[in-house]
Each structure stands twice: as C-alpha cells, then as structure tokens.
Coordinates of C-alpha atoms in Angstrom, one line a residue:
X33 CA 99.0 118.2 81.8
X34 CA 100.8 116.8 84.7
X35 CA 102.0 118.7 87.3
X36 CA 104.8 118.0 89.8
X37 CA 106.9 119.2 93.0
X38 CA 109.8 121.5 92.2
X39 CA 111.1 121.5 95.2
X40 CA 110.5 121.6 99.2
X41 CA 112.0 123.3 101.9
X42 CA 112.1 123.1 105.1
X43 CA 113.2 126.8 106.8
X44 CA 113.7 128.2 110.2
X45 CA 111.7 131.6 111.5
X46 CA 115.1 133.3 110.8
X47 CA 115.4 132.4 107.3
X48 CA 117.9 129.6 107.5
X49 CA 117.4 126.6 105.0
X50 CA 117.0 123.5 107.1
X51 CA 116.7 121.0 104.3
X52 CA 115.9 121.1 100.6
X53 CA 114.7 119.0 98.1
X54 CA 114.9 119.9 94.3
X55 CA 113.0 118.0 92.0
X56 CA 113.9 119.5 88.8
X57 CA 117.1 121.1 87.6
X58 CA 118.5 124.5 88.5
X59 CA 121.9 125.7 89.2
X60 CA 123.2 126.6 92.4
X61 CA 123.5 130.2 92.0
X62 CA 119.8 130.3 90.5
X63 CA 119.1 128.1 93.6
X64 CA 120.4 130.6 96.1
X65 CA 118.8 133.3 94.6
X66 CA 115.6 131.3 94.2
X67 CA 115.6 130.2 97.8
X68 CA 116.4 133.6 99.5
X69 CA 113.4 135.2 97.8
X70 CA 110.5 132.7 98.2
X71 CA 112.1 132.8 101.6
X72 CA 112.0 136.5 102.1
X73 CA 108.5 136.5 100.5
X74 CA 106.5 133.9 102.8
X75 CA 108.8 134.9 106.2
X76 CA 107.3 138.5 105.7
X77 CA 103.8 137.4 104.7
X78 CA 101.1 137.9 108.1
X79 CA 99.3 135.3 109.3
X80 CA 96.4 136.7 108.3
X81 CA 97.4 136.5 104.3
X82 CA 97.2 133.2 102.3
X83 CA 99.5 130.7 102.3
X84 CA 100.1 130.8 98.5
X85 CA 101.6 133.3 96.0
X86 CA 103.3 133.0 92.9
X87 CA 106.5 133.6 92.1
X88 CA 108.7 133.3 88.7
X89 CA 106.4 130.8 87.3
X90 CA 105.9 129.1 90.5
X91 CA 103.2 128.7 92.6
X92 CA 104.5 128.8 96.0
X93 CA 101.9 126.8 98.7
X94 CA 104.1 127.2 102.5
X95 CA 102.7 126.5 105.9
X96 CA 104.3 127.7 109.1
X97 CA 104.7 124.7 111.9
X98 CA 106.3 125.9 115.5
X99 CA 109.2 127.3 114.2
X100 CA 109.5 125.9 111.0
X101 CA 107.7 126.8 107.8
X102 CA 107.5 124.0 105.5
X103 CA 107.7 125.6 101.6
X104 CA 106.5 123.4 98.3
X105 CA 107.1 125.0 94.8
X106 CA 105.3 123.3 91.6
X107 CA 105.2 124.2 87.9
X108 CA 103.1 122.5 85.2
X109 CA 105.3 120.4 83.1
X110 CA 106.7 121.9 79.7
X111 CA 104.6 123.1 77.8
X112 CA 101.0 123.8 80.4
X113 CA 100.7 127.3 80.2
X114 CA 99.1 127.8 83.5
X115 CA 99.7 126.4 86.4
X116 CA 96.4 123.9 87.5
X117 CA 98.0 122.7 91.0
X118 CA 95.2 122.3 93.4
X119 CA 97.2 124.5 96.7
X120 CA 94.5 123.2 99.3
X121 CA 95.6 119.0 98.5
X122 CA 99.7 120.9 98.7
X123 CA 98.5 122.2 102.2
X124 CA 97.6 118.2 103.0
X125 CA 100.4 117.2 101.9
X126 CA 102.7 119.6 104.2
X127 CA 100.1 118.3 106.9
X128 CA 100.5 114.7 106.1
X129 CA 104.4 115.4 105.7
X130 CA 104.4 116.9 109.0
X131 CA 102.3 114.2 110.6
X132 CA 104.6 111.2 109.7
X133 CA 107.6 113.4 111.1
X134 CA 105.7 113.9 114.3
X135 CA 104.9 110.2 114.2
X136 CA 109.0 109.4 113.4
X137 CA 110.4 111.1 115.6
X138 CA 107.9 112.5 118.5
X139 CA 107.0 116.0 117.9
X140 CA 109.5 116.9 115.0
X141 CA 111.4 120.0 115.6
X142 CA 114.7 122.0 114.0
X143 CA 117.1 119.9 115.9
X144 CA 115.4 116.9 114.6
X145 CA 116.0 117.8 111.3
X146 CA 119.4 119.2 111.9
X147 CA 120.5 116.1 113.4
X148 CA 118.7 113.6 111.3
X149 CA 118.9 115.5 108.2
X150 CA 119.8 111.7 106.4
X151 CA 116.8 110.4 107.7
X152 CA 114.2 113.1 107.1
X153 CA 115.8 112.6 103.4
X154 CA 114.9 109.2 103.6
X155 CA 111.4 109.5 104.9
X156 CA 110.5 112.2 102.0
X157 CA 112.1 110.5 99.0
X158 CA 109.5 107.3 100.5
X159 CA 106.3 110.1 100.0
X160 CA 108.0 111.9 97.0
X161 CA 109.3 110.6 94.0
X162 CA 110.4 112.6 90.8
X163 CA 108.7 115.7 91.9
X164 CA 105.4 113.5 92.3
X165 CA 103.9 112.1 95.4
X166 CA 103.3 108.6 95.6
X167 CA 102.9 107.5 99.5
X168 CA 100.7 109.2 101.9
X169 CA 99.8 106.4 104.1
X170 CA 102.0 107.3 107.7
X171 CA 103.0 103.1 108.2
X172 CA 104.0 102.6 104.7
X173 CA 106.3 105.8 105.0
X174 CA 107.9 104.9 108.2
X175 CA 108.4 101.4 107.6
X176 CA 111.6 101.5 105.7
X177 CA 112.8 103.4 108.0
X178 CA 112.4 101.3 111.2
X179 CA 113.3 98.7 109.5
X180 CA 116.8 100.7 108.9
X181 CA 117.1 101.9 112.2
X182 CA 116.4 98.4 113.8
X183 CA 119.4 96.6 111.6
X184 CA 121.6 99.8 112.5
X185 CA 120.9 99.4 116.6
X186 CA 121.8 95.6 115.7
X187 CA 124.9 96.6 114.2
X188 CA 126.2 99.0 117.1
X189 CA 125.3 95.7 119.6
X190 CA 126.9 93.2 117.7
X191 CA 130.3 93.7 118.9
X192 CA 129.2 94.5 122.6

C-alpha cells in the first residue's frame, strides 16, 4: 500500500486559492467544490483543534503560516481501504516546503506567490513528483532554480 499527495494548496486567511497542485485526476467542477469545502473546513477550525480531519476519503493535514495556510490532501492508492498516511511527517513536509520558500525568496509571503506563481511551481514539482515526495534537502531544491534565474538575468543583459 502506497500512499501519495492528492493535491496542495496554498490559501489566503480569506479563503482565496493562491496556488494548487493536483496530483491525481478530478474535474474542475469536483475541484471547485472540493476546494471550497476543505477550505471552509480548516479556515473555521481554532487554533486550538488539530491540524487534520478527514474529508470525502481524504485525510486533510493543513498548517497555517502568517497569512497563508498551506493544505495537503492524500488517499491510499486504489484499492487500501484505510488511509495509513503518517499526518506528523505531512506537517514536516509543509515545514520543509515552507522553509525552502523562505530560503528562495526571503521570508515567503502572498505576493510572493502571487507574483512568482511559475516559480513556486517550479520549486514544488523539484520536492513533489507524481503525488510522491522525492527531495527534501533545501540546496538540491533550489538549485534548478538559481540556475534558471541566473541564465534569465543573463538573458535581460545581453542586449544592454
């Protein structure tokens, strides 16, 4: 039994999807409908609750950063009946996620992602592949993407 990321989200204290990743396949109006509830769901929750529940099958892990809350869904492949994901090593993988942001661009905030959106993209398909993780270490992560922003500032100079 393997299990995997469905998807991750990225929301603001208001509600409003900042970036989303979707691992496996589901339709647009499924994800819309999907999204506003695990939304509605972890927005309302206290600080003082947990930062799991489940939901439709899912087992939702969030974590709330500044403003942002940063939301990872997983279900056990087809066929597992229950759902074995350990939601503590999710939570240090938000962290970890979260570190290499702050690390990429400063202290990582809304805007960032807003603005950036292509290369936060970039930075979790180099930790997440396929709904699995494969890259935790902060250097290896970033590394693709220096290198891509280096040969982009070349680029704008070489006409100067």
């Amino acid at each position: 039994l393997s299990i995997m990321i469905s998807f991750l989200l990225m929301v603001n204290k208001q509600g409003q999807t900042r970036l989303s990743s979707y691992y496996e396949w589901i339709s647009m109006a499924e994800r819309v409908a999907l999204e506003s509830e695990i939304i509605r769901k972890c927005l309302s929750r206290s600080e003082l609750q947990c930062s799991f529940l489940e939901y439709r099958g899912y087992k939702v892990i969030y974590r709330r950063y500044a403003s942002l809350f940063f939301i990872v869904g997983t279900k056990p492949d087809a066929g597992g009946e229950e759902n074995q994901e350990n939601e503590l090593g999710m939570l240090e993988f938000i962290h970890t996620l979260v570190e290499t942001m702050d690390k990429w661009a400063g202290s990582i905030c809304e805007l960032d992602i807003m603005y950036q959106l292509e290369q936060v993209h970039f930075l979790l398909d180099e930790m997440v592949m396929n709904g699995y993780i494969v890259e935790t270490n902060k250097s290896n992560v970033l590394r693709p993407i220096d290198l891509m922003e280096r040969e982009s500032y070349k680029a704008e100079n070489m006409f100067r």
